[in-house]
Amino acid sequence: MLLSIVIPCYNEGENVALFYGEAVNALKDHLLETEFIFINDGSRDQTLDELKKIHKNSPYNINIINFSRNFGKEAALLAGFNSSCGDYVAIIDADLQQKPSYIIDMLEILKVHNEYDCVAAYQDIRKEGKILSFLKNCFYRLINKMTEVDIVRSASDFRLLRRNVINAIIALPEKCRFSKGIFAWVGFETYYMPYTVEERANGTSKWSFWKLFVYAIDGIVAFSTVPLVIASIFGIILFLISILLLFVIVIKTLIWGDPVAGFPTLASLLLLTAGIQLLCIGVLGQYLAKNYTESKNRPMYIVKEIICNKETLKDETEQ
């Protein structure tokens, strides 16, 4: 098998048929050596029914992995990687914001340039608000200063990877995964290819501001212990300030004998100290939560049904 295409789907019932039609047109010279791996990530619309129609009517290699519930895009990607058998593996969304024709361009790059193991697409023109763009820039500057790997700011999950890169990613046992960080951490030479993001064919984005914020926190916690160091530094600084203020208060009381006069200052310092302590406890809580999740050793996803060209399997496959 030359090419495996991993397509995570969550409530993409209006888009999967359009995506498949455009992918077939774009990959017409490679279809006999291509497998499509659709992961239905607990969709609540007609996504699974539409995927089954595609599987029934398509003469090509269509595989459907149906999760028992929504486990998230990271789990869907891992399920697709585990199921893939192509020499090259592409990751693409089903909403047609990423044109399937770019996969051919990526494939040609890797065939011509043996020194590269991965092609990552980045947006040459970003179609987003100034505030969101500013926050994303801040996040990438922050995480790159905190970690030992360099995560390219505009690079997306839209990629084509050689089999050796996929094997390295699959070998990582962690449950709390952050794909952009993992792609950078495993290394390998990456070619960054510009592409233009299209408007969604149908529906709205599944990524709200809050989800992006939580995802950013997960990325920092997954690839850096610097927040723990910062929390420790805060503790040391506050300890030194408290010792200094202790001497100031004692000396001031002995000289002027009016301990009540500094009450507003004392109240402000208590609020500041309490706020920083809560912040540090929150940072510690994030790391403890990740350790707690990993220690339970639960599977990242549970497969309810696998539909492939040869047979249909109904079980509760875990990974």
mmCIF file of C-alpha atoms in Angstrom:
data_model
loop_
_atom_site.group_PDB
_atom_site.id
_atom_site.type_symbol
_atom_site.label_atom_id
_atom_site.label_comp_id
_atom_site.label_asym_id
_atom_site.label_seq_id
_atom_site.Cartn_x
_atom_site.Cartn_y
_atom_site.Cartn_z
ATOM 1 C CA MET A 1 0.000 0.000 0.000
ATOM 2 C CA LEU A 2 1.430 3.343 -1.047
ATOM 3 C CA LEU A 3 -0.787 5.849 0.762
ATOM 4 C CA SER A 4 -3.023 5.863 3.834
ATOM 5 C CA ILE A 5 -5.266 8.889 4.381
ATOM 6 C CA VAL A 6 -6.459 9.402 7.967
ATOM 7 C CA ILE A 7 -9.642 11.488 8.208
ATOM 8 C CA PRO A 8 -11.005 12.246 11.728
ATOM 9 C CA CYS A 9 -14.743 12.994 11.593
ATOM 10 C CA TYR A 10 -16.931 14.578 14.241
ATOM 11 C CA ASN A 11 -20.381 15.727 13.126
ATOM 12 C CA GLU A 12 -19.282 15.985 9.495
ATOM 13 C CA GLY A 13 -22.361 14.287 7.978
ATOM 14 C CA GLU A 14 -22.829 17.085 5.436
ATOM 15 C CA ASN A 15 -19.180 17.043 4.381
ATOM 16 C CA VAL A 16 -17.879 13.466 4.169
ATOM 17 C CA ALA A 17 -19.492 12.667 0.795
ATOM 18 C CA LEU A 18 -18.248 15.967 -0.668
ATOM 19 C CA PHE A 19 -14.789 15.314 0.747
ATOM 20 C CA TYR A 20 -14.670 11.782 -0.658
ATOM 21 C CA GLY A 21 -15.744 12.964 -4.117
ATOM 22 C CA GLU A 22 -13.062 15.639 -4.212
ATOM 23 C CA ALA A 23 -10.431 13.235 -2.854
ATOM 24 C CA VAL A 24 -11.235 10.686 -5.579
ATOM 25 C CA ASN A 25 -10.839 13.362 -8.260
ATOM 26 C CA ALA A 26 -7.555 14.565 -6.781
ATOM 27 C CA LEU A 27 -6.038 11.094 -6.263
ATOM 28 C CA LYS A 28 -7.328 9.432 -9.419
ATOM 29 C CA ASP A 29 -3.861 8.190 -10.468
ATOM 30 C CA HIS A 30 -3.162 6.657 -7.037
ATOM 31 C CA LEU A 31 -6.556 5.307 -5.946
ATOM 32 C CA LEU A 32 -5.714 1.628 -6.430
ATOM 33 C CA GLU A 33 -2.822 1.972 -3.977
ATOM 34 C CA THR A 34 -4.592 4.253 -1.503
ATOM 35 C CA GLU A 35 -6.683 3.475 1.580
ATOM 36 C CA PHE A 36 -9.099 5.917 3.169
ATOM 37 C CA ILE A 37 -9.369 5.597 6.963
ATOM 38 C CA PHE A 38 -12.387 7.489 8.297
ATOM 39 C CA ILE A 39 -12.624 7.720 12.101
ATOM 40 C CA ASN A 40 -16.117 8.505 13.332
ATOM 41 C CA ASP A 41 -15.335 10.152 16.657
ATOM 42 C CA GLY A 42 -18.715 9.734 18.344
ATOM 43 C CA SER A 43 -20.609 11.929 15.889
ATOM 44 C CA ARG A 44 -24.185 12.805 16.829
ATOM 45 C CA ASP A 45 -25.418 13.469 13.318
ATOM 46 C CA GLN A 46 -25.606 11.293 10.202
ATOM 47 C CA THR A 47 -21.824 11.011 9.749
ATOM 48 C CA LEU A 48 -21.709 7.222 10.261
ATOM 49 C CA ASP A 49 -24.613 6.622 7.880
ATOM 50 C CA GLU A 50 -22.942 8.718 5.201
ATOM 51 C CA LEU A 51 -19.656 6.880 5.699
ATOM 52 C CA LYS A 52 -21.423 3.525 5.338
ATOM 53 C CA LYS A 53 -22.950 4.723 2.053
ATOM 54 C CA ILE A 54 -19.497 5.650 0.797
ATOM 55 C CA HIS A 55 -18.150 2.258 1.825
ATOM 56 C CA LYS A 56 -21.015 0.409 0.150
ATOM 57 C CA ASN A 57 -20.813 2.276 -3.157
ATOM 58 C CA SER A 58 -17.068 2.807 -3.487
ATOM 59 C CA PRO A 59 -14.866 0.427 -5.489
ATOM 60 C CA TYR A 60 -11.837 1.626 -3.568
ATOM 61 C CA ASN A 61 -10.280 0.780 -0.212
ATOM 62 C CA ILE A 62 -12.507 2.387 2.429
ATOM 63 C CA ASN A 63 -12.049 1.676 6.148
ATOM 64 C CA ILE A 64 -14.303 3.076 8.865
ATOM 65 C CA ILE A 65 -13.412 3.093 12.555
ATOM 66 C CA ASN A 66 -16.452 3.897 14.679
ATOM 67 C CA PHE A 67 -15.724 4.980 18.262
ATOM 68 C CA SER A 68 -18.109 4.093 21.086
ATOM 69 C CA ARG A 69 -18.241 7.818 21.984
ATOM 70 C CA ASN A 70 -16.377 11.046 21.368
ATOM 71 C CA PHE A 71 -12.742 10.636 22.478
ATOM 72 C CA GLY A 72 -11.254 13.676 20.733
ATOM 73 C CA LYS A 73 -9.086 14.320 17.709
ATOM 74 C CA GLU A 74 -5.881 13.079 19.340
ATOM 75 C CA ALA A 75 -7.457 9.652 19.919
ATOM 76 C CA ALA A 76 -8.852 9.626 16.379
ATOM 77 C CA LEU A 77 -5.423 10.337 14.907
ATOM 78 C CA LEU A 78 -3.822 7.567 16.942
ATOM 79 C CA ALA A 79 -6.529 5.105 15.855
ATOM 80 C CA GLY A 80 -5.896 6.056 12.241
ATOM 81 C CA PHE A 81 -2.141 5.625 12.630
ATOM 82 C CA ASN A 82 -2.575 2.218 14.252
ATOM 83 C CA SER A 83 -4.859 1.083 11.433
ATOM 84 C CA SER A 84 -2.765 2.449 8.560
ATOM 85 C CA CYS A 85 -0.482 0.297 6.464
ATOM 86 C CA GLY A 86 0.689 2.695 3.750
ATOM 87 C CA ASP A 87 4.281 3.712 3.121
ATOM 88 C CA TYR A 88 3.030 7.288 3.459
ATOM 89 C CA VAL A 89 0.299 8.476 5.842
ATOM 90 C CA ALA A 90 -1.636 11.704 5.312
ATOM 91 C CA ILE A 91 -3.705 13.557 7.917
ATOM 92 C CA ILE A 92 -6.549 15.707 6.643
ATOM 93 C CA ASP A 93 -9.873 17.041 7.935
ATOM 94 C CA ALA A 94 -13.202 16.227 6.283
ATOM 95 C CA ASP A 95 -14.507 19.811 6.170
ATOM 96 C CA LEU A 96 -12.691 20.633 2.882
ATOM 97 C CA GLN A 97 -10.787 23.529 4.390
ATOM 98 C CA GLN A 98 -7.754 21.503 3.336
ATOM 99 C CA LYS A 99 -7.957 20.493 -0.323
ATOM 100 C CA PRO A 100 -7.106 16.798 -0.962
ATOM 101 C CA SER A 101 -5.124 17.844 -4.043
ATOM 102 C CA TYR A 102 -2.377 19.118 -1.735
ATOM 103 C CA ILE A 103 -1.669 15.508 -0.747
ATOM 104 C CA ILE A 104 -0.332 14.851 -4.249
ATOM 105 C CA ASP A 105 2.004 17.841 -3.919
ATOM 106 C CA MET A 106 3.218 16.514 -0.559
ATOM 107 C CA LEU A 107 3.752 13.050 -2.020
ATOM 108 C CA GLU A 108 5.839 14.419 -4.868
ATOM 109 C CA ILE A 109 8.000 16.387 -2.417
ATOM 110 C CA LEU A 110 8.824 13.266 -0.377
ATOM 111 C CA LYS A 111 9.464 11.185 -3.496
ATOM 112 C CA VAL A 112 11.899 13.749 -4.881
ATOM 113 C CA HIS A 113 13.556 14.748 -1.602
ATOM 114 C CA ASN A 114 14.707 11.669 0.287
ATOM 115 C CA GLU A 115 16.208 13.888 2.988
ATOM 116 C CA TYR A 116 12.716 14.786 4.232
ATOM 117 C CA ASP A 117 10.523 12.445 6.257
ATOM 118 C CA CYS A 118 7.487 14.665 6.652
ATOM 119 C CA VAL A 119 5.687 17.467 4.845
ATOM 120 C CA ALA A 120 3.747 19.859 7.074
ATOM 121 C CA ALA A 121 1.352 22.361 5.526
ATOM 122 C CA TYR A 122 1.179 25.872 6.939
ATOM 123 C CA GLN A 123 -1.263 28.646 6.149
ATOM 124 C CA ASP A 124 0.258 31.279 3.878
ATOM 125 C CA ILE A 125 -2.728 33.562 4.511
ATOM 126 C CA ARG A 126 -4.381 33.260 7.907
ATOM 127 C CA LYS A 127 -8.136 33.783 7.894
ATOM 128 C CA GLU A 128 -8.763 34.614 11.530
ATOM 129 C CA GLY A 129 -9.331 37.601 13.762
ATOM 130 C CA LYS A 130 -6.502 39.793 15.007
ATOM 131 C CA ILE A 131 -7.156 38.912 18.648
ATOM 132 C CA LEU A 132 -7.062 35.154 18.003
ATOM 133 C CA SER A 133 -3.963 35.542 15.846
ATOM 134 C CA PHE A 134 -2.248 37.569 18.598
ATOM 135 C CA LEU A 135 -3.103 34.954 21.245
ATOM 136 C CA LYS A 136 -1.811 32.136 19.028
ATOM 137 C CA ASN A 137 1.444 34.000 18.460
ATOM 138 C CA CYS A 138 1.817 34.468 22.219
ATOM 139 C CA PHE A 139 1.176 30.762 22.809
ATOM 140 C CA TYR A 140 3.781 29.597 20.307
ATOM 141 C CA ARG A 141 6.389 32.048 21.586
ATOM 142 C CA LEU A 142 5.697 30.872 25.123
ATOM 143 C CA ILE A 143 5.753 27.135 24.458
ATOM 144 C CA ASN A 144 8.903 27.362 22.313
ATOM 145 C CA LYS A 145 10.718 29.167 25.133
ATOM 146 C CA MET A 146 9.548 26.588 27.649
ATOM 147 C CA THR A 147 10.299 23.403 25.715
ATOM 148 C CA GLU A 148 13.300 21.753 24.143
ATOM 149 C CA VAL A 149 11.526 21.320 20.799
ATOM 150 C CA ASP A 150 10.621 23.963 18.237
ATOM 151 C CA ILE A 151 6.922 23.970 17.321
ATOM 152 C CA VAL A 152 6.408 25.976 14.135
ATOM 153 C CA ARG A 153 3.719 28.584 14.662
ATOM 154 C CA SER A 154 1.649 28.195 11.471
ATOM 155 C CA ALA A 155 2.162 24.474 10.852
ATOM 156 C CA SER A 156 -1.096 22.520 11.068
ATOM 157 C CA ASP A 157 -1.968 18.859 11.553
ATOM 158 C CA PHE A 158 -2.383 18.648 7.767
ATOM 159 C CA ARG A 159 0.672 16.530 6.995
ATOM 160 C CA LEU A 160 2.133 13.648 5.038
ATOM 161 C CA LEU A 161 4.510 11.380 6.951
ATOM 162 C CA ARG A 162 6.708 8.486 6.001
ATOM 163 C CA ARG A 163 6.142 5.121 7.665
ATOM 164 C CA ASN A 164 9.201 5.489 9.936
ATOM 165 C CA VAL A 165 7.728 8.688 11.433
ATOM 166 C CA ILE A 166 4.367 7.007 12.009
ATOM 167 C CA ASN A 167 6.064 4.058 13.725
ATOM 168 C CA ALA A 168 7.918 6.446 16.044
ATOM 169 C CA ILE A 169 4.685 8.248 16.962
ATOM 170 C CA ILE A 170 2.804 4.997 17.592
ATOM 171 C CA ALA A 171 5.625 3.790 19.859
ATOM 172 C CA LEU A 172 5.025 6.647 22.327
ATOM 173 C CA PRO A 173 2.956 5.180 25.196
ATOM 174 C CA GLU A 174 1.537 8.399 26.649
ATOM 175 C CA LYS A 175 -2.220 8.926 26.919
ATOM 176 C CA CYS A 176 -2.234 12.730 27.220
ATOM 177 C CA ARG A 177 -1.123 13.542 23.703
ATOM 178 C CA PHE A 178 -0.448 16.860 21.999
ATOM 179 C CA SER A 179 0.141 16.101 18.322
ATOM 180 C CA LYS A 180 1.909 19.308 17.351
ATOM 181 C CA GLY A 181 4.413 18.730 20.149
ATOM 182 C CA ILE A 182 4.780 15.028 19.318
ATOM 183 C CA PHE A 183 5.487 15.776 15.647
ATOM 184 C CA ALA A 184 8.304 18.085 16.762
ATOM 185 C CA TRP A 185 9.573 15.826 19.562
ATOM 186 C CA VAL A 186 10.103 12.696 17.441
ATOM 187 C CA GLY A 187 12.404 14.708 15.215
ATOM 188 C CA PHE A 188 12.962 13.799 11.549
ATOM 189 C CA GLU A 189 13.416 16.340 8.787
ATOM 190 C CA THR A 190 10.270 18.294 7.938
ATOM 191 C CA TYR A 191 9.490 20.270 4.799
ATOM 192 C CA TYR A 192 7.048 23.121 5.392
ATOM 193 C CA MET A 193 4.699 23.686 2.469
ATOM 194 C CA PRO A 194 2.405 26.721 2.199
ATOM 195 C CA TYR A 195 -1.273 26.204 1.454
ATOM 196 C CA THR A 196 -4.429 28.283 1.365
ATOM 197 C CA VAL A 197 -7.225 27.452 3.780
ATOM 198 C CA GLU A 198 -10.668 27.267 2.194
ATOM 199 C CA GLU A 199 -14.008 28.000 3.807
ATOM 200 C CA ARG A 200 -15.788 25.051 5.417
ATOM 201 C CA ALA A 201 -18.065 23.246 2.976
ATOM 202 C CA ASN A 202 -20.818 22.993 5.602
ATOM 203 C CA GLY A 203 -21.265 23.434 9.337
ATOM 204 C CA THR A 204 -19.164 25.366 11.821
ATOM 205 C CA SER A 205 -15.788 24.798 13.436
ATOM 206 C CA LYS A 206 -15.705 22.433 16.428
ATOM 207 C CA TRP A 207 -12.941 24.521 18.017
ATOM 208 C CA SER A 208 -14.259 27.247 20.297
ATOM 209 C CA PHE A 209 -12.011 29.774 22.034
ATOM 210 C CA TRP A 210 -12.314 27.846 25.300
ATOM 211 C CA LYS A 211 -11.356 24.529 23.642
ATOM 212 C CA LEU A 212 -8.339 26.187 22.042
ATOM 213 C CA PHE A 213 -7.329 27.629 25.422
ATOM 214 C CA VAL A 214 -7.573 24.229 27.153
ATOM 215 C CA TYR A 215 -5.676 22.639 24.256
ATOM 216 C CA ALA A 216 -2.907 25.232 24.670
ATOM 217 C CA ILE A 217 -2.640 24.493 28.407
ATOM 218 C CA ASP A 218 -2.468 20.757 27.644
ATOM 219 C CA GLY A 219 0.349 21.407 25.183
ATOM 220 C CA ILE A 220 2.421 23.403 27.671
ATOM 221 C CA VAL A 221 1.914 20.864 30.470
ATOM 222 C CA ALA A 222 2.648 17.919 28.147
ATOM 223 C CA PHE A 223 5.993 19.240 26.935
ATOM 224 C CA SER A 224 7.407 21.473 29.645
ATOM 225 C CA THR A 225 8.095 21.482 33.382
ATOM 226 C CA VAL A 226 8.924 25.197 33.340
ATOM 227 C CA PRO A 227 5.577 26.150 34.985
ATOM 228 C CA LEU A 228 6.637 24.069 38.004
ATOM 229 C CA VAL A 229 9.928 25.969 38.136
ATOM 230 C CA ILE A 230 8.065 29.283 37.894
ATOM 231 C CA ALA A 231 5.781 28.203 40.747
ATOM 232 C CA SER A 232 8.842 27.388 42.863
ATOM 233 C CA ILE A 233 10.409 30.764 42.054
ATOM 234 C CA PHE A 234 7.198 32.508 43.078
ATOM 235 C CA GLY A 235 7.351 30.637 46.381
ATOM 236 C CA ILE A 236 10.958 31.644 47.038
ATOM 237 C CA ILE A 237 10.290 35.300 46.176
ATOM 238 C CA LEU A 238 7.233 35.456 48.419
ATOM 239 C CA PHE A 239 9.159 33.820 51.243
ATOM 240 C CA LEU A 240 11.938 36.427 51.014
ATOM 241 C CA ILE A 241 9.392 39.264 50.830
ATOM 242 C CA SER A 242 7.585 37.934 53.899
ATOM 243 C CA ILE A 243 10.876 37.807 55.890
ATOM 244 C CA LEU A 244 11.672 41.374 54.841
ATOM 245 C CA LEU A 245 8.194 42.606 55.768
ATOM 246 C CA LEU A 246 8.445 40.844 59.120
ATOM 247 C CA PHE A 247 11.498 42.917 60.012
ATOM 248 C CA VAL A 248 9.848 46.103 58.693
ATOM 249 C CA ILE A 249 6.680 45.543 60.739
ATOM 250 C CA VAL A 250 8.606 44.701 63.928
ATOM 251 C CA ILE A 251 10.898 47.722 63.617
ATOM 252 C CA LYS A 252 7.966 50.018 62.703
ATOM 253 C CA THR A 253 5.967 48.804 65.721
ATOM 254 C CA LEU A 254 8.907 49.299 68.095
ATOM 255 C CA ILE A 255 9.560 52.830 66.861
ATOM 256 C CA TRP A 256 6.042 54.179 66.229
ATOM 257 C CA GLY A 257 3.976 51.674 68.217
ATOM 258 C CA ASP A 258 1.054 51.786 65.726
ATOM 259 C CA PRO A 259 0.569 48.347 64.161
ATOM 260 C CA VAL A 260 -2.960 49.137 62.920
ATOM 261 C CA ALA A 261 -1.824 51.845 60.514
ATOM 262 C CA GLY A 262 -0.505 49.287 58.020
ATOM 263 C CA PHE A 263 -3.697 47.265 57.765
ATOM 264 C CA PRO A 264 -4.499 48.138 54.077
ATOM 265 C CA THR A 265 -0.976 47.192 53.064
ATOM 266 C CA LEU A 266 -1.194 43.954 55.012
ATOM 267 C CA ALA A 267 -4.586 43.080 53.490
ATOM 268 C CA SER A 268 -3.282 43.756 49.959
ATOM 269 C CA LEU A 269 -0.243 41.574 50.556
ATOM 270 C CA LEU A 270 -2.420 38.770 51.903
ATOM 271 C CA LEU A 271 -4.629 38.898 48.811
ATOM 272 C CA LEU A 272 -1.585 38.938 46.531
ATOM 273 C CA THR A 273 0.016 36.039 48.366
ATOM 274 C CA ALA A 274 -3.190 34.014 48.358
ATOM 275 C CA GLY A 275 -3.663 34.635 44.624
ATOM 276 C CA ILE A 276 -0.138 33.497 43.765
ATOM 277 C CA GLN A 277 -0.500 30.447 46.013
ATOM 278 C CA LEU A 278 -3.720 29.452 44.250
ATOM 279 C CA LEU A 279 -2.012 29.949 40.887
ATOM 280 C CA CYS A 280 0.872 27.686 41.917
ATOM 281 C CA ILE A 281 -1.517 25.074 43.315
ATOM 282 C CA GLY A 282 -3.380 25.181 39.998
ATOM 283 C CA VAL A 283 -0.135 24.569 38.102
ATOM 284 C CA LEU A 284 0.684 21.633 40.367
ATOM 285 C CA GLY A 285 -2.865 20.360 39.891
ATOM 286 C CA GLN A 286 -2.448 20.276 36.120
ATOM 287 C CA TYR A 287 0.623 18.051 36.381
ATOM 288 C CA LEU A 288 -0.991 15.846 39.022
ATOM 289 C CA ALA A 289 -4.061 15.480 36.795
ATOM 290 C CA LYS A 290 -1.891 14.302 33.900
ATOM 291 C CA ASN A 291 -0.113 11.804 36.149
ATOM 292 C CA TYR A 292 -3.474 10.619 37.476
ATOM 293 C CA THR A 293 -4.779 10.090 33.943
ATOM 294 C CA GLU A 294 -1.657 8.205 32.882
ATOM 295 C CA SER A 295 -1.644 6.044 36.042
ATOM 296 C CA LYS A 296 -5.183 4.766 35.380
ATOM 297 C CA ASN A 297 -3.858 3.274 32.128
ATOM 298 C CA ARG A 298 -7.220 3.503 30.409
ATOM 299 C CA PRO A 299 -7.273 3.138 26.622
ATOM 300 C CA MET A 300 -7.264 6.359 24.604
ATOM 301 C CA TYR A 301 -10.278 5.136 22.678
ATOM 302 C CA ILE A 302 -12.734 2.270 22.391
ATOM 303 C CA VAL A 303 -13.766 1.032 18.963
ATOM 304 C CA LYS A 304 -17.389 -0.023 18.669
ATOM 305 C CA GLU A 305 -17.265 -1.086 15.051
ATOM 306 C CA ILE A 306 -14.704 -1.504 12.289
ATOM 307 C CA ILE A 307 -15.911 -1.569 8.699
ATOM 308 C CA CYS A 308 -13.420 -2.490 6.011
ATOM 309 C CA ASN A 309 -13.575 -3.914 2.503
ATOM 310 C CA LYS A 310 -13.247 -7.528 3.583
ATOM 311 C CA GLU A 311 -15.492 -7.745 6.618
ATOM 312 C CA THR A 312 -17.332 -5.860 9.332
ATOM 313 C CA LEU A 313 -16.223 -6.394 12.904
ATOM 314 C CA LYS A 314 -18.436 -5.385 15.840
ATOM 315 C CA ASP A 315 -16.685 -5.433 19.163
ATOM 316 C CA GLU A 316 -15.166 -3.185 21.776
ATOM 317 C CA THR A 317 -11.603 -3.012 20.582
ATOM 318 C CA GLU A 318 -9.475 -0.913 22.917
ATOM 319 C CA GLN A 319 -6.253 0.973 22.462
#
